[in-house]
Coordinates of C-alpha atoms in Angstrom, one line a residue:
X251 CA 0.0 0.3 0.1
X252 CA 2.9 1.9 0.5
X253 CA 4.7 1.4 -1.9
X254 CA 1.5 2.5 -4.3
X255 CA 1.5 6.0 -2.7
X256 CA 5.0 6.8 -3.1
X257 CA 5.1 5.5 -7.0
X258 CA 1.9 8.0 -7.5
X259 CA 3.7 11.0 -5.6
X260 CA 6.6 10.3 -7.9
X261 CA 4.5 10.5 -11.1
X262 CA 2.8 13.0 -10.2
X263 CA 6.1 15.3 -9.6
X264 CA 8.0 13.6 -13.2
X265 CA 4.3 14.6 -14.7
X266 CA 4.8 18.8 -12.9
X267 CA 8.0 18.8 -15.0
X268 CA 7.1 17.8 -18.2
X269 CA 6.0 21.1 -20.8
X270 CA 2.7 22.0 -21.1
X271 CA 3.3 24.0 -24.0
X272 CA 4.3 20.8 -26.4
X273 CA 1.2 21.3 -28.9
X274 CA -0.8 23.6 -30.0
X275 CA -3.1 24.7 -27.3
X276 CA -5.8 22.4 -27.2
X277 CA -9.2 24.2 -27.4
X278 CA -13.4 22.4 -26.9
X279 CA -16.1 25.2 -27.9
X280 CA -18.6 25.1 -25.6
X281 CA -22.5 26.1 -25.5
X282 CA -22.6 26.5 -22.0
X283 CA -20.9 29.2 -20.1
X284 CA -21.1 27.3 -16.6
X285 CA -19.0 24.4 -19.2
X286 CA -16.2 27.3 -19.7
X287 CA -13.0 27.9 -18.4
X288 CA -12.9 30.8 -20.1
X289 CA -15.9 32.8 -21.6
X290 CA -13.8 34.4 -25.0
X291 CA -15.3 37.4 -27.1
X292 CA -14.1 37.9 -30.0
X293 CA -12.6 42.1 -31.4
X294 CA -12.0 43.4 -34.6
X295 CA -9.3 44.7 -33.5
X296 CA -5.6 43.7 -32.4
X297 CA -4.8 46.1 -30.6
X298 CA -7.6 45.5 -27.9
X299 CA -6.7 41.2 -27.7
X300 CA -5.2 39.8 -25.0
X301 CA -4.4 37.0 -27.1
X302 CA -3.7 37.3 -30.7
X303 CA -4.9 33.6 -31.8
X304 CA -3.7 32.0 -35.5
X305 CA -6.1 29.2 -35.7
X306 CA -4.3 25.6 -36.9
X307 CA -5.2 22.0 -38.1
X308 CA -1.8 20.2 -36.2
X309 CA -2.5 19.8 -33.0
X310 CA 1.5 19.8 -32.7
X311 CA 1.7 23.5 -33.3
X312 CA 3.6 24.7 -30.3
X313 CA 3.7 28.8 -30.1
X314 CA 2.1 31.4 -27.5
X315 CA -1.4 32.0 -29.2
X316 CA -1.7 29.3 -31.9
X317 CA -5.1 27.0 -31.3
X318 CA -6.0 23.7 -32.4
X319 CA -10.3 22.9 -31.6
X320 CA -10.5 19.5 -30.6
X321 CA -14.3 17.5 -31.6
X322 CA -13.9 16.5 -27.8
X323 CA -14.5 17.9 -24.5
X324 CA -11.7 15.2 -23.6
X325 CA -8.9 15.7 -25.5
X326 CA -8.7 19.7 -24.4
X327 CA -7.2 21.7 -22.0
X328 CA -8.9 24.3 -22.5
X329 CA -12.9 24.8 -22.8
X330 CA -13.7 28.3 -24.1
X331 CA -17.7 30.0 -24.6
X332 CA -18.1 32.9 -27.3
X333 CA -20.1 35.4 -26.2
X334 CA -21.4 38.2 -27.9
X335 CA -20.3 40.9 -25.0
X336 CA -16.5 42.4 -24.1
X337 CA -17.5 42.9 -20.1
X338 CA -18.2 39.4 -20.0
X339 CA -15.5 37.9 -20.9
X340 CA -12.5 36.8 -19.6
X341 CA -10.7 36.9 -22.6
X342 CA -10.4 39.3 -25.8
X343 CA -9.0 37.8 -29.0
X344 CA -8.4 38.6 -32.4
X345 CA -7.7 36.1 -35.3
X346 CA -4.9 36.7 -37.8
X347 CA -4.6 35.2 -40.8
X348 CA -0.3 34.4 -39.6
X349 CA 0.6 32.2 -37.4
X350 CA 4.0 34.3 -37.4
X351 CA 1.5 37.0 -35.1
X352 CA 0.3 35.2 -33.1
X353 CA 0.6 35.6 -29.4
X354 CA -0.6 36.1 -25.4
X355 CA -0.4 38.3 -23.4
X356 CA -2.3 38.4 -20.3

């Protein structure tokens, strides 16, 4: 019993040292604000954004601001809800056409 607990503690410590940015931010979009980790407002102006997002088709892209949308909530690192009102948002994003422009400032 004690060995099992020690193994779990070692695995938890090792997992904390693994880089979290090995893959693009894997995002799941929900229709329910109560399910979301963050409420997101999409702006037309880059200067208003907290995060400039580039949407990728590849989960292996590993740059800040690069988002990959998953089909399943269990595959996602974050669940977001798109809101129509900036005042409700936790995060204001601007979508860019260029991967080199992608970045986040929190």
